[in-house]
């Protein structure tokens, strides 16, 4: 890598930690620029001008006035926030709203989401084309469906800047009725099956799958799963045709934020023993009594993907053996109700989103449960490893790639870092929870696993090297 010129990359994302976050995409978009900087990649991030982003922006300058953004005008701002170099699309009619960044007060998608993120995508292509200001990227790195149309607009407008699309979750496809294709600037010929068409609608994600020069997803296993009907959600065929351009690059975590030795939200520690004070504090905070078994934690969106309905069915296996559960999450009202109303002294739930509490849970828990039906990468099991909070995960996607399950062989070699279960059913999860309780009752084995977990390399270093190599490749191909 040494000796090559700096590569300028425009990253396009709909959320970015610590400014605005609903899930792991934000952590990744927020960490990549800093992690790539030592590899001579200058990454600037284009974000929507949500109120929280505009408020955090310092040294903001207006780079361009932009008209024709689906019923209003906007400005492209350039500035800094939270150590990130940002372009921000300040278009109040699209982004200055209360409630959520994707959902209204009733928890329903904003009806103009396709237009909101098409506007963001069009502006990204225009930055790359040099029509908005001086700074031009060598390539564009797009994240998820919200930036799916970038690659299409680049091709449509003949802008010869290569693009990479990272799929963080194929379940979100950015679907729009075909009747809106023209307004989104999609040419008739490109509305076809070989183009953006997805079962009679338009998919913004598919636009990226078709026209981005390279595709990545966030773990090697999910890259393979995506090409199967079981996981590809109808896009497996398109992905198979792009197989040569698709790779899986595992997410890392930001060790300056998520590491028990430096975490400002917790009683800091460097060895598993240091967890004790955090556990006492966490039990207090959740009103949980002392218990024989492991204190299990969950920090998650409460959706079908995350498999927490299975946990409801499997919980008796944990509770019967003296285990406990502390859960933090929000989402599906039925799941919120089921966990909040679970009537047992050893189960406590907080419904909502609380970043600081999520850190305290990583530090205070004995184990973290991630029973996902599918999981492109998953970050909470990585936090769990780093904090010596043993992950119990479903054998799928990034969960399969990051946890070394306790089996007779891995225990004999003393390399296990957690538990994996398969198939993703309540029965298999119950068995894993019983195994967890057995291991917890064997302190030597348990603390060995904790030390193994804490020694796992979960930072960004190997993954950003892979991204930098991918960018290099693309630059060479474009020469
Ligand atoms: P996904 O992006 O599918 O939700 P990930 O595991 O990749 O799953 O990332 C989830 C991120 O969101 C993690 O940083 C996790 O700690 C955080 N998170 C999820 N739910 C909550 C919550 N209720 N409160 C605080 N943080 C949460
Ligand atoms: C998505 C996935 C999750 C992944 C995250 C960041 O939200 O559901 O598995 O870790 O993106 O890439």
Short mmCIF file of C-alpha atoms and ligand atoms in Angstrom, two decimals:
data_model
loop_
_atom_site.label_atom_id
_atom_site.label_comp_id
_atom_site.label_asym_id
_atom_site.label_seq_id
_atom_site.Cartn_x
_atom_site.Cartn_y
_atom_site.Cartn_z
CA UNK A 1 0.00 0.00 0.00
CA UNK A 2 2.92 2.29 0.77
CA UNK A 3 3.93 4.90 -1.71
CA UNK A 4 0.62 5.29 -3.50
CA UNK A 5 -1.13 8.59 -3.76
CA UNK A 6 -3.91 9.52 -1.36
CA UNK A 7 -7.28 8.18 -2.51
CA UNK A 8 -10.24 10.49 -2.05
CA UNK A 9 -13.46 8.69 -1.20
CA UNK A 10 -16.96 10.10 -0.80
CA UNK A 11 -18.92 7.92 1.63
CA UNK A 12 -22.71 8.25 1.35
CA UNK A 13 -24.80 7.12 4.29
CA UNK A 14 -28.19 7.83 5.84
CA UNK A 15 -26.88 7.62 9.42
CA UNK A 16 -23.52 8.08 11.08
CA UNK A 17 -22.45 7.69 14.71
CA UNK A 18 -22.22 9.56 16.97
CA UNK A 19 -24.42 12.10 15.19
CA UNK A 20 -27.45 10.07 14.24
CA UNK A 21 -27.93 6.36 14.74
CA UNK A 22 -30.61 3.68 14.55
CA UNK A 23 -28.31 0.66 14.17
CA UNK A 24 -24.95 -0.72 13.16
CA UNK A 25 -24.77 1.12 9.85
CA UNK A 26 -24.17 4.31 11.83
CA UNK A 27 -21.30 2.74 13.79
CA UNK A 28 -19.66 1.61 10.56
CA UNK A 29 -20.13 4.88 8.67
CA UNK A 30 -18.81 6.77 11.69
CA UNK A 31 -15.74 4.61 12.20
CA UNK A 32 -14.52 4.07 8.63
CA UNK A 33 -13.07 7.55 7.91
CA UNK A 34 -10.82 7.52 10.99
CA UNK A 35 -9.81 3.90 10.53
CA UNK A 36 -8.94 4.45 6.85
CA UNK A 37 -6.97 7.67 7.35
CA UNK A 38 -3.67 5.92 8.25
CA UNK A 39 -3.98 4.00 4.96
CA UNK A 40 -3.91 7.22 2.94
CA UNK A 41 -7.60 7.28 2.28
CA UNK A 42 -9.23 10.67 2.67
CA UNK A 43 -12.88 9.90 3.29
CA UNK A 44 -15.56 12.56 3.42
CA UNK A 45 -19.08 11.59 4.33
CA UNK A 46 -22.26 12.94 2.77
CA UNK A 47 -25.18 12.93 5.20
CA UNK A 48 -28.77 14.19 5.12
CA UNK A 49 -29.26 17.47 6.97
CA UNK A 50 -31.25 16.08 9.90
CA UNK A 51 -31.55 18.63 12.73
CA UNK A 52 -29.01 16.73 14.88
CA UNK A 53 -26.45 16.80 12.07
CA UNK A 54 -26.93 20.48 11.25
CA UNK A 55 -26.69 21.33 14.95
CA UNK A 56 -23.40 19.47 15.37
CA UNK A 57 -21.75 20.98 12.30
CA UNK A 58 -18.89 23.40 12.92
CA UNK A 59 -17.18 25.69 10.42
CA UNK A 60 -20.06 25.10 8.00
CA UNK A 61 -19.70 26.66 4.58
CA UNK A 62 -22.25 26.63 1.81
CA UNK A 63 -20.63 24.90 -1.16
CA UNK A 64 -23.60 25.01 -3.51
CA UNK A 65 -27.25 25.99 -3.82
CA UNK A 66 -29.28 23.16 -5.29
CA UNK A 67 -32.70 23.44 -6.87
CA UNK A 68 -35.25 20.85 -7.92
CA UNK A 69 -34.98 18.54 -4.93
CA UNK A 70 -38.44 17.00 -5.05
CA UNK A 71 -40.52 20.03 -4.20
CA UNK A 72 -37.94 22.33 -2.72
CA UNK A 73 -34.41 23.66 -2.84
CA UNK A 74 -31.42 22.84 -0.69
CA UNK A 75 -27.85 23.76 0.07
CA UNK A 76 -24.78 21.62 0.22
CA UNK A 77 -22.82 22.43 3.37
CA UNK A 78 -19.27 21.43 4.08
CA UNK A 79 -17.96 21.29 7.64
CA UNK A 80 -16.84 19.12 10.53
CA UNK A 81 -18.62 17.29 13.32
CA UNK A 82 -17.37 14.72 15.82
CA UNK A 83 -14.00 14.64 14.04
CA UNK A 84 -15.61 13.75 10.69
CA UNK A 85 -15.28 15.76 7.46
CA UNK A 86 -18.80 16.11 6.22
CA UNK A 87 -20.91 17.24 3.33
CA UNK A 88 -24.44 17.81 4.55
CA UNK A 89 -27.49 18.16 2.32
CA UNK A 90 -29.44 20.90 4.05
CA UNK A 91 -32.92 20.50 2.56
CA UNK A 92 -35.43 21.24 5.35
CA UNK A 93 -38.46 20.05 3.35
CA UNK A 94 -36.85 16.59 3.22
CA UNK A 95 -34.88 16.24 6.45
CA UNK A 96 -36.00 18.78 9.07
CA UNK A 97 -38.61 16.60 10.76
CA UNK A 98 -39.39 15.39 14.24
CA UNK A 99 -39.84 11.70 15.05
CA UNK A 100 -37.40 9.24 13.51
CA UNK A 101 -35.07 9.60 10.58
CA UNK A 102 -36.97 6.95 8.61
CA UNK A 103 -40.26 6.68 10.50
CA UNK A 104 -43.01 9.11 11.45
CA UNK A 105 -44.64 9.36 14.89
CA UNK A 106 -46.79 6.32 14.15
CA UNK A 107 -43.73 4.19 13.45
CA UNK A 108 -44.50 4.13 9.71
CA UNK A 109 -41.99 4.94 6.94
CA UNK A 110 -42.16 8.55 5.79
CA UNK A 111 -44.06 8.26 2.49
CA UNK A 112 -41.44 10.29 0.64
CA UNK A 113 -38.44 8.23 1.84
CA UNK A 114 -37.60 7.22 -1.75
CA UNK A 115 -37.44 10.88 -2.81
CA UNK A 116 -35.54 11.95 0.32
CA UNK A 117 -32.74 9.49 -0.34
CA UNK A 118 -32.89 9.86 -4.12
CA UNK A 119 -32.09 13.53 -3.47
CA UNK A 120 -29.13 12.52 -1.32
CA UNK A 121 -27.98 10.11 -4.03
CA UNK A 122 -28.30 12.66 -6.80
CA UNK A 123 -26.23 15.15 -4.83
CA UNK A 124 -23.56 12.48 -4.26
CA UNK A 125 -23.33 11.89 -8.01
CA UNK A 126 -23.14 15.64 -8.62
CA UNK A 127 -20.30 16.00 -6.10
CA UNK A 128 -18.48 13.21 -7.96
CA UNK A 129 -19.22 14.90 -11.29
CA UNK A 130 -17.62 18.13 -10.08
CA UNK A 131 -20.71 20.27 -10.48
CA UNK A 132 -20.93 21.01 -6.76
CA UNK A 133 -17.76 22.67 -5.48
CA UNK A 134 -14.09 21.92 -5.81
CA UNK A 135 -13.60 18.65 -3.93
CA UNK A 136 -14.03 15.62 -6.17
CA UNK A 137 -13.66 12.03 -5.00
CA UNK A 138 -11.72 9.34 -6.84
CA UNK A 139 -14.51 6.95 -5.96
CA UNK A 140 -17.82 6.83 -4.13
CA UNK A 141 -18.60 4.34 -1.35
CA UNK A 142 -22.36 3.91 -0.94
CA UNK A 143 -24.13 2.29 1.99
CA UNK A 144 -27.45 0.42 1.74
CA UNK A 145 -30.55 1.26 -0.31
CA UNK A 146 -30.52 4.89 0.74
CA UNK A 147 -27.42 5.36 -1.43
CA UNK A 148 -28.36 2.70 -3.98
CA UNK A 149 -29.28 5.19 -6.69
CA UNK A 150 -25.88 6.90 -6.59
CA UNK A 151 -24.34 4.31 -8.91
CA UNK A 152 -27.27 4.65 -11.28
CA UNK A 153 -27.07 8.45 -11.44
CA UNK A 154 -23.31 8.23 -12.06
CA UNK A 155 -23.88 5.93 -15.01
CA UNK A 156 -26.91 7.88 -16.30
CA UNK A 157 -24.97 11.13 -16.27
CA UNK A 158 -21.81 9.66 -17.76
CA UNK A 159 -19.72 10.48 -14.68
CA UNK A 160 -16.75 8.12 -14.83
CA UNK A 161 -16.11 7.89 -11.09
CA UNK A 162 -16.28 4.27 -9.85
CA UNK A 163 -18.58 3.26 -7.02
CA UNK A 164 -18.72 0.58 -4.33
CA UNK A 165 -21.99 -0.42 -2.67
CA UNK A 166 -21.93 -2.04 0.75
CA UNK A 167 -24.99 -4.09 1.65
CA UNK A 168 -25.56 -3.85 5.39
CA UNK A 169 -28.95 -5.52 5.25
CA UNK A 170 -30.74 -6.85 2.17
CA UNK A 171 -34.05 -6.84 4.03
CA UNK A 172 -34.28 -3.10 3.36
CA UNK A 173 -34.64 -2.60 -0.37
CA UNK A 174 -35.97 0.91 -0.88
CA UNK A 175 -39.09 -0.08 -2.81
CA UNK A 176 -41.08 2.52 -4.78
CA UNK A 177 -44.11 2.11 -7.04
CA UNK A 178 -43.03 2.12 -10.69
CA UNK A 179 -45.26 5.15 -11.28
CA UNK A 180 -42.66 7.27 -9.44
CA UNK A 181 -39.75 6.13 -11.65
CA UNK A 182 -39.87 9.14 -13.94
CA UNK A 183 -39.88 11.60 -11.04
CA UNK A 184 -36.82 9.85 -9.64
CA UNK A 185 -35.09 10.41 -12.98
CA UNK A 186 -34.92 6.77 -13.99
CA UNK A 187 -34.87 6.41 -17.76
CA UNK A 188 -37.49 4.15 -19.37
CA UNK A 189 -34.91 1.60 -20.52
CA UNK A 190 -33.47 1.31 -17.02
CA UNK A 191 -36.87 0.55 -15.48
CA UNK A 192 -36.65 -2.96 -16.93
CA UNK A 193 -35.90 -6.24 -15.21
CA UNK A 194 -32.21 -5.88 -16.05
CA UNK A 195 -32.39 -2.50 -14.31
CA UNK A 196 -34.18 -1.29 -11.21
CA UNK A 197 -37.36 -3.37 -11.55
CA UNK A 198 -38.16 -5.63 -8.58
CA UNK A 199 -41.42 -7.56 -8.80
CA UNK A 200 -43.15 -4.68 -10.57
CA UNK A 201 -41.72 -1.98 -8.33
CA UNK A 202 -38.47 -0.05 -8.27
CA UNK A 203 -35.79 -1.05 -5.78
CA UNK A 204 -33.20 1.61 -5.00
CA UNK A 205 -30.98 -1.13 -3.57
CA UNK A 206 -31.19 -3.09 -6.82
CA UNK A 207 -30.02 -0.01 -8.74
CA UNK A 208 -26.83 -0.23 -6.71
CA UNK A 209 -26.56 -3.99 -7.14
CA UNK A 210 -26.76 -3.56 -10.90
CA UNK A 211 -24.61 -0.49 -11.46
CA UNK A 212 -22.04 -0.23 -8.65
CA UNK A 213 -18.61 -1.35 -9.86
CA UNK A 214 -18.03 -3.45 -6.75
CA UNK A 215 -20.35 -4.85 -4.13
CA UNK A 216 -19.43 -5.69 -0.59
CA UNK A 217 -21.30 -6.92 2.41
CA UNK A 218 -20.31 -6.97 6.03
CA UNK A 219 -19.20 -10.57 6.55
CA UNK A 220 -17.92 -13.41 4.34
CA UNK A 221 -20.71 -15.78 5.41
CA UNK A 222 -23.44 -13.24 4.61
CA UNK A 223 -21.82 -12.71 1.19
CA UNK A 224 -22.39 -16.40 0.47
CA UNK A 225 -25.84 -16.46 2.08
CA UNK A 226 -26.98 -13.49 -0.03
CA UNK A 227 -26.67 -15.57 -3.18
CA UNK A 228 -29.18 -18.15 -1.88
CA UNK A 229 -32.99 -17.94 -2.06
CA UNK A 230 -33.20 -18.38 1.72
CA UNK A 231 -31.32 -15.16 2.48
CA UNK A 232 -31.27 -13.18 -0.79
CA UNK A 233 -34.86 -11.88 -0.38
CA UNK A 234 -35.52 -12.08 -4.09
CA UNK A 235 -32.24 -10.44 -5.05
CA UNK A 236 -30.13 -13.63 -4.92
CA UNK A 237 -30.33 -14.01 -8.72
CA UNK A 238 -28.97 -10.50 -9.34
CA UNK A 239 -26.24 -11.12 -6.81
CA UNK A 240 -25.26 -14.37 -8.47
CA UNK A 241 -24.71 -12.48 -11.70
CA UNK A 242 -22.40 -10.11 -9.77
CA UNK A 243 -20.61 -12.88 -7.91
CA UNK A 244 -17.18 -11.91 -9.25
CA UNK A 245 -17.62 -8.38 -7.88
CA UNK A 246 -19.09 -9.30 -4.50
CA UNK A 247 -16.98 -9.76 -1.40
CA UNK A 248 -17.54 -9.94 2.35
CA UNK A 249 -15.50 -7.64 4.56
CA UNK A 250 -16.20 -8.10 8.24
CA UNK A 251 -17.11 -5.06 10.31
CA UNK A 252 -14.83 -4.00 13.11
CA UNK A 253 -15.64 -1.95 16.18
CA UNK A 254 -14.23 1.39 17.22
CA UNK A 255 -11.87 0.49 20.06
CA UNK A 256 -11.63 4.09 21.18
CA UNK A 257 -15.32 3.96 22.06
CA UNK A 258 -15.97 0.27 22.69
CA UNK A 259 -13.23 -1.04 24.91
CA UNK A 260 -13.50 -1.67 28.65
CA UNK A 261 -10.10 -0.09 29.28
CA UNK A 262 -11.19 3.31 27.91
CA UNK A 263 -15.00 3.28 28.02
CA UNK A 264 -16.11 6.42 29.89
CA UNK A 265 -19.57 5.01 30.67
CA UNK A 266 -18.36 2.16 32.91
CA UNK A 267 -16.05 1.17 35.76
CA UNK A 268 -13.08 0.58 33.45
CA UNK A 269 -11.27 -2.75 33.46
CA UNK A 270 -8.59 -4.67 31.63
CA UNK A 271 -9.24 -8.22 32.88
CA UNK A 272 -12.49 -10.15 33.42
CA UNK A 273 -12.26 -9.63 37.18
CA UNK A 274 -12.98 -5.95 36.61
CA UNK A 275 -16.45 -6.83 35.44
CA UNK A 276 -17.64 -7.47 39.01
CA UNK A 277 -18.25 -3.81 39.94
CA UNK A 278 -20.09 -3.29 36.68
CA UNK A 279 -22.27 -6.32 37.31
CA UNK A 280 -23.31 -5.09 40.74
CA UNK A 281 -24.13 -1.67 39.28
CA UNK A 282 -26.10 -3.20 36.42
CA UNK A 283 -28.17 -5.41 38.70
CA UNK A 284 -28.95 -2.36 40.81
CA UNK A 285 -29.91 -0.36 37.79
CA UNK A 286 -32.29 -3.07 36.57
CA UNK A 287 -33.56 -3.96 40.05
CA UNK A 288 -32.40 -7.55 39.68
CA UNK A 289 -31.54 -9.63 42.76
CA UNK A 290 -28.39 -11.70 43.11
CA UNK A 291 -28.52 -15.02 41.28
CA UNK A 292 -26.66 -18.29 40.86
CA UNK A 293 -26.61 -18.29 37.08
CA UNK A 294 -25.26 -15.91 34.43
CA UNK A 295 -26.64 -12.41 33.95
CA UNK A 296 -27.52 -12.38 30.24
CA UNK A 297 -27.99 -9.11 28.36
CA UNK A 298 -29.63 -8.17 25.08
CA UNK A 299 -29.18 -4.82 23.30
CA UNK A 300 -31.16 -4.88 20.11
CA UNK A 301 -33.76 -3.64 17.75
CA UNK A 302 -36.83 -5.73 18.48
CA UNK A 303 -37.66 -7.05 15.03
CA UNK A 304 -38.30 -10.37 13.33
CA UNK A 305 -34.64 -10.40 12.17
CA UNK A 306 -33.28 -10.48 15.69
CA UNK A 307 -35.15 -13.66 16.74
CA UNK A 308 -36.08 -12.36 20.18
CA UNK A 309 -39.46 -14.08 20.00
CA UNK A 310 -37.42 -17.29 20.22
CA UNK A 311 -35.80 -15.98 23.37
CA UNK A 312 -39.23 -15.50 24.96
CA UNK A 313 -39.86 -19.21 24.42
CA UNK A 314 -36.38 -20.26 25.54
CA UNK A 315 -36.21 -18.07 28.66
CA UNK A 316 -37.49 -20.77 31.06
CA UNK A 317 -34.37 -22.84 30.29
CA UNK A 318 -32.23 -19.96 31.55
CA UNK A 319 -34.41 -19.01 34.50
CA UNK A 320 -34.81 -22.58 35.74
CA UNK A 321 -31.05 -22.75 36.12
CA UNK A 322 -30.77 -19.53 38.05
CA UNK A 323 -29.90 -17.27 35.12
CA UNK A 324 -31.14 -13.72 34.56
CA UNK A 325 -32.00 -11.44 31.68
CA UNK A 326 -31.62 -7.68 31.29
CA UNK A 327 -32.86 -6.40 27.94
CA UNK A 328 -32.61 -3.01 26.26
CA UNK A 329 -34.44 -2.56 22.99
CA UNK A 330 -37.27 -1.07 21.02
CA UNK A 331 -39.27 -1.90 17.95
CA UNK A 332 -42.13 -4.34 17.48
CA UNK A 333 -44.84 -3.33 20.02
CA UNK A 334 -45.78 -6.96 20.73
CA UNK A 335 -42.19 -7.83 21.67
CA UNK A 336 -41.82 -4.63 23.70
CA UNK A 337 -44.92 -5.59 25.64
CA UNK A 338 -43.87 -9.21 26.10
CA UNK A 339 -40.46 -8.33 27.55
CA UNK A 340 -41.61 -5.32 29.58
CA UNK A 341 -44.46 -7.37 31.03
CA UNK A 342 -42.52 -10.60 31.62
CA UNK A 343 -43.48 -11.47 35.12
CA UNK A 344 -40.39 -12.94 36.75
CA UNK A 345 -38.02 -11.44 39.35
CA UNK A 346 -35.01 -12.36 37.23
CA UNK A 347 -36.16 -10.67 34.02
CA UNK A 348 -35.97 -6.91 33.53
CA UNK A 349 -36.43 -4.86 30.37
CA UNK A 350 -35.90 -1.26 29.33
CA UNK A 351 -37.84 -0.27 26.28
CA UNK A 352 -36.15 2.54 24.39
CA UNK A 353 -32.84 3.55 22.93
CA UNK A 354 -30.04 4.42 25.37
CA UNK A 355 -26.45 4.55 24.17
CA UNK A 356 -24.85 4.98 27.62
CA UNK A 357 -26.88 2.15 29.12
CA UNK A 358 -25.84 -0.13 26.24
CA UNK A 359 -22.20 0.35 27.33
CA UNK A 360 -23.02 -0.41 30.95
CA UNK A 361 -24.79 -3.59 29.86
CA UNK A 362 -21.78 -4.79 27.88
CA UNK A 363 -19.59 -4.21 30.91
CA UNK A 364 -21.94 -5.68 33.53
CA UNK A 365 -23.36 -8.70 31.70
CA UNK A 366 -21.88 -12.20 31.86
CA UNK A 367 -23.21 -13.15 28.44
CA UNK A 368 -24.84 -11.40 25.48
CA UNK A 369 -27.60 -13.13 23.53
CA UNK A 370 -27.96 -12.65 19.76
CA UNK A 371 -30.44 -15.22 18.43
CA UNK A 372 -30.86 -13.60 14.99
CA UNK A 373 -32.62 -15.37 12.12
CA UNK A 374 -30.15 -13.61 9.84
CA UNK A 375 -27.38 -11.21 10.72
CA UNK A 376 -25.25 -9.53 8.04
CA UNK A 377 -22.51 -8.88 10.61
CA UNK A 378 -23.82 -7.88 14.02
CA UNK A 379 -21.86 -5.60 16.30
CA UNK A 380 -23.13 -6.41 19.76
CA UNK A 381 -21.46 -9.83 19.77
CA UNK A 382 -18.20 -8.03 18.90
CA UNK A 383 -18.69 -5.63 21.81
CA UNK A 384 -19.44 -8.70 23.94
CA UNK A 385 -16.14 -10.33 22.97
CA UNK A 386 -14.18 -7.17 23.71
CA UNK A 387 -15.86 -6.78 27.13
CA UNK A 388 -15.50 -10.44 28.14
CA UNK A 389 -19.29 -10.81 27.94
CA UNK A 390 -19.60 -14.17 26.23
CA UNK A 391 -21.75 -14.17 23.09
CA UNK A 392 -24.48 -16.77 22.59
CA UNK A 393 -25.31 -16.46 18.90
CA UNK A 394 -27.22 -18.10 16.09
CA UNK A 395 -25.06 -19.77 13.46
CA UNK A 396 -25.66 -17.28 10.66
CA UNK A 397 -23.96 -14.41 8.80
CA UNK A 398 -21.38 -12.44 10.71
CA UNK A 399 -22.29 -14.24 13.93
CA UNK A 400 -20.87 -17.42 12.39
CA UNK A 401 -17.68 -15.58 11.40
CA UNK A 402 -16.89 -13.95 14.72
CA UNK A 403 -17.60 -16.40 17.54
CA UNK A 404 -15.62 -19.59 18.21
CA UNK A 405 -18.23 -21.92 19.69
CA UNK A 406 -17.57 -24.03 22.77
CA UNK A 407 -17.35 -27.62 21.48
CA UNK A 408 -15.34 -30.52 22.87
CA UNK A 409 -12.61 -29.74 20.33
CA UNK A 410 -12.40 -25.98 20.97
CA UNK A 411 -12.59 -26.51 24.72
CA UNK A 412 -9.75 -29.03 24.53
CA UNK A 413 -7.70 -26.49 22.60
CA UNK A 414 -8.86 -23.71 24.93
CA UNK A 415 -9.87 -21.39 22.11
CA UNK A 416 -13.65 -21.05 22.54
CA UNK A 417 -15.08 -17.54 22.88
CA UNK A 418 -18.83 -18.16 23.10
CA UNK A 419 -21.70 -20.41 22.06
CA UNK A 420 -23.39 -20.94 18.70
CA UNK A 421 -26.68 -22.68 18.08
CA UNK A 422 -28.34 -24.11 15.01
CA UNK A 423 -31.01 -24.35 13.70
CA UNK A 424 -32.36 -20.99 14.76
CA UNK A 425 -35.19 -22.34 16.91
CA UNK A 426 -36.32 -21.87 20.49
CA UNK A 427 -35.28 -25.47 21.27
CA UNK A 428 -31.74 -25.00 20.02
CA UNK A 429 -31.50 -21.69 21.88
CA UNK A 430 -32.77 -23.37 25.07
CA UNK A 431 -30.03 -25.97 24.75
CA UNK A 432 -27.42 -23.27 24.26
CA UNK A 433 -28.68 -21.43 27.35
CA UNK A 434 -28.44 -24.62 29.40
CA UNK A 435 -24.89 -25.16 28.13
CA UNK A 436 -24.14 -21.56 29.06
CA UNK A 437 -25.31 -22.19 32.63
CA UNK A 438 -23.13 -25.31 32.84
CA UNK A 439 -20.08 -23.37 31.70
CA UNK A 440 -20.86 -20.54 34.11
CA UNK A 441 -20.88 -23.08 36.92
CA UNK A 442 -17.29 -24.04 36.01
CA UNK A 443 -15.37 -20.85 36.89
CA UNK A 444 -12.04 -21.93 35.39
CA UNK A 445 -13.54 -22.75 32.02
CA UNK A 446 -15.61 -19.59 32.12
CA UNK A 447 -12.75 -17.25 32.86
CA UNK A 448 -10.58 -18.92 30.21
CA UNK A 449 -13.32 -18.25 27.67
CA UNK A 450 -13.59 -14.66 28.85
CA UNK A 451 -9.86 -14.16 28.38
CA UNK A 452 -10.04 -15.77 24.92
CA UNK A 453 -12.93 -13.49 24.02
CA UNK A 454 -11.16 -10.34 25.19
CA UNK A 455 -8.07 -11.31 23.18
CA UNK A 456 -9.99 -11.60 19.88
CA UNK A 457 -8.97 -8.97 17.32
CA UNK A 458 -12.24 -7.11 16.77
CA UNK A 459 -10.88 -3.69 15.76
CA UNK A 460 -11.01 -2.26 12.27
CA UNK A 461 -7.39 -2.88 11.19
CA UNK A 462 -7.81 -6.02 8.99
CA UNK A 463 -11.06 -4.80 7.49
CA UNK A 464 -9.92 -1.33 6.53
CA UNK A 465 -6.88 -2.92 4.89
CA UNK A 466 -9.35 -4.95 2.80
CA UNK A 467 -11.35 -1.82 1.90
CA UNK A 468 -8.19 0.06 0.96
CA UNK A 469 -7.09 -2.86 -1.25
CA UNK A 470 -10.54 -2.86 -2.88
CA UNK A 471 -10.29 0.89 -3.55
CA UNK A 472 -6.79 0.38 -5.01
CA UNK A 473 -8.12 -2.33 -7.28
CA UNK A 474 -10.94 -0.14 -8.50
CA UNK A 475 -8.57 2.73 -9.20
CA UNK A 476 -6.34 0.43 -11.21
CA UNK A 477 -9.31 -0.93 -13.15
CA UNK A 478 -10.43 2.63 -13.90
CA UNK A 479 -7.02 3.72 -15.26
P1 LIG B 1 -28.45 -3.74 13.51
O1 LIG B 1 -27.67 -2.72 12.78
O2 LIG B 1 -29.05 -4.78 12.63
O3 LIG B 1 -29.46 -3.16 14.42
P2 LIG B 1 -25.92 -4.34 14.85
O4 LIG B 1 -25.61 -5.36 15.87
O5 LIG B 1 -25.03 -4.26 13.68
O6 LIG B 1 -27.45 -4.57 14.42
O7 LIG B 1 -25.87 -2.89 15.47
C1 LIG B 1 -26.77 -2.45 16.43
C2 LIG B 1 -26.17 -1.20 17.06
O8 LIG B 1 -27.21 -0.46 17.66
C3 LIG B 1 -25.19 -1.53 18.15
O9 LIG B 1 -24.26 -0.48 18.26
C4 LIG B 1 -26.11 -1.60 19.38
O10 LIG B 1 -25.41 -1.39 20.58
C5 LIG B 1 -27.05 -0.47 19.08
N1 LIG B 1 -28.37 -0.60 19.68
C6 LIG B 1 -29.41 -1.37 19.26
N2 LIG B 1 -30.49 -1.18 20.02
C7 LIG B 1 -30.14 -0.27 20.96
C8 LIG B 1 -30.84 0.35 22.05
N3 LIG B 1 -32.10 0.07 22.32
N4 LIG B 1 -30.16 1.24 22.81
C9 LIG B 1 -28.86 1.54 22.53
N5 LIG B 1 -28.17 0.99 21.52
C10 LIG B 1 -28.80 0.09 20.74
C1 LIG B 2 -27.10 -3.93 9.50
C2 LIG B 2 -27.10 -5.39 9.92
C3 LIG B 2 -26.06 -5.72 10.96
C4 LIG B 2 -24.73 -5.05 10.65
C5 LIG B 2 -24.95 -3.56 10.47
C6 LIG B 2 -23.65 -2.81 10.16
O1 LIG B 2 -27.91 -3.14 10.27
O2 LIG B 2 -28.38 -5.80 10.36
O3 LIG B 2 -25.87 -7.12 11.01
O4 LIG B 2 -23.81 -5.28 11.68
O5 LIG B 2 -25.82 -3.34 9.40
O6 LIG B 2 -23.02 -3.29 9.00
#
